[in-house]
Structures are given as C-alpha cells and as structure tokens.
Amino acid sequence: MWDTKSEMDENKGSVAILVVLMMAMVIITILASKITHMVMLQLEAGEAVLSNVVEKYELIATDTWNSR
C-alpha cells in the first residue's frame, strides 16, 4: 500500500534519468538546428560564388562572340 523508502528512491532515480535524457534530447535538437543553419548558410554562399563565376564567364563568352 505505502511505498517503501527504497521504492521511493528508485522512483526518484528513474525520474532523474528521464529528466537528464530529455535535457540531452533538447540539447541535441538545438545543436542539430544550429549545424543545419550553418550548412544552409555555406550552401547559399557557395551558390552566390558559383553564380558570380558563371556570370563572369558568360560575359567573357559574350564579349568574345561579339568581337568576331
């Protein structure tokens, strides 16, 4: 009927483990979000660089074609 002292201690331990696991999951989720954001920024920067390179070579090709 009544919980014994050891059963109460077991319950506290189980709750503590669950709290730690939940905190770890939150931290992992936040880190994954930050990493994803950093990767997206890198991809956008790479896309801008490629766009500039393509534009440069399109201008060179156009100038070469027009100078004929």
Short mmCIF file of C-alpha atoms in Angstrom, two decimals:
data_model
loop_
_atom_site.label_atom_id
_atom_site.label_comp_id
_atom_site.label_asym_id
_atom_site.label_seq_id
_atom_site.Cartn_x
_atom_site.Cartn_y
_atom_site.Cartn_z
CA MET A 1 0.00 0.00 0.00
CA TRP A 2 2.65 2.52 1.03
CA ASP A 3 5.86 2.90 -0.92
CA THR A 4 8.90 1.78 0.96
CA LYS A 5 11.96 4.00 1.22
CA SER A 6 13.83 2.02 -1.45
CA GLU A 7 10.88 2.18 -3.87
CA MET A 8 10.71 5.97 -3.44
CA ASP A 9 14.45 6.21 -4.10
CA GLU A 10 14.05 4.08 -7.24
CA ASN A 11 11.27 6.37 -8.46
CA LYS A 12 13.42 9.45 -7.86
CA GLY A 13 16.28 7.83 -9.76
CA SER A 14 14.01 6.96 -12.68
CA VAL A 15 12.66 10.49 -12.82
CA ALA A 16 16.18 11.92 -12.69
CA ILE A 17 17.27 9.68 -15.57
CA LEU A 18 14.25 10.73 -17.64
CA VAL A 19 14.94 14.41 -16.96
CA VAL A 20 18.59 14.02 -17.98
CA LEU A 21 17.59 12.17 -21.17
CA MET A 22 15.04 14.84 -22.06
CA MET A 23 17.60 17.59 -21.49
CA ALA A 24 20.09 15.71 -23.68
CA MET A 25 17.47 15.39 -26.43
CA VAL A 26 16.75 19.13 -26.28
CA ILE A 27 20.47 19.96 -26.47
CA ILE A 28 20.98 17.58 -29.40
CA THR A 29 17.99 19.09 -31.21
CA ILE A 30 19.32 22.62 -30.71
CA LEU A 31 22.80 21.62 -31.91
CA ALA A 32 21.36 19.88 -34.96
CA SER A 33 19.36 23.01 -35.75
CA LYS A 34 22.46 25.20 -35.47
CA ILE A 35 24.51 22.84 -37.66
CA THR A 36 21.74 22.73 -40.27
CA HIS A 37 21.59 26.54 -40.27
CA MET A 38 25.38 26.77 -40.71
CA VAL A 39 25.28 24.29 -43.61
CA MET A 40 22.48 26.24 -45.28
CA LEU A 41 24.49 29.47 -44.98
CA GLN A 42 27.52 27.74 -46.53
CA LEU A 43 25.38 26.42 -49.39
CA GLU A 44 23.96 29.88 -50.03
CA ALA A 45 27.47 31.38 -50.04
CA GLY A 46 28.65 28.68 -52.44
CA GLU A 47 25.67 29.33 -54.69
CA ALA A 48 26.49 33.05 -54.77
CA VAL A 49 30.12 32.31 -55.68
CA LEU A 50 29.08 29.92 -58.45
CA SER A 51 26.60 32.48 -59.74
CA ASN A 52 29.35 35.11 -59.91
CA VAL A 53 31.70 32.71 -61.72
CA VAL A 54 29.02 31.75 -64.24
CA GLU A 55 28.14 35.40 -64.83
CA LYS A 56 31.81 36.27 -65.33
CA TYR A 57 32.32 33.53 -67.91
CA GLU A 58 29.05 34.38 -69.64
CA LEU A 59 30.30 37.96 -70.02
CA ILE A 60 33.66 36.73 -71.33
CA ALA A 61 31.92 34.42 -73.79
CA THR A 62 29.59 37.22 -74.92
CA ASP A 63 32.50 39.65 -75.37
CA THR A 64 34.46 37.03 -77.30
CA TRP A 65 31.47 36.28 -79.54
CA ASN A 66 30.75 39.99 -80.15
CA SER A 67 34.36 40.79 -81.01
CA ARG A 68 34.34 38.44 -84.01
#
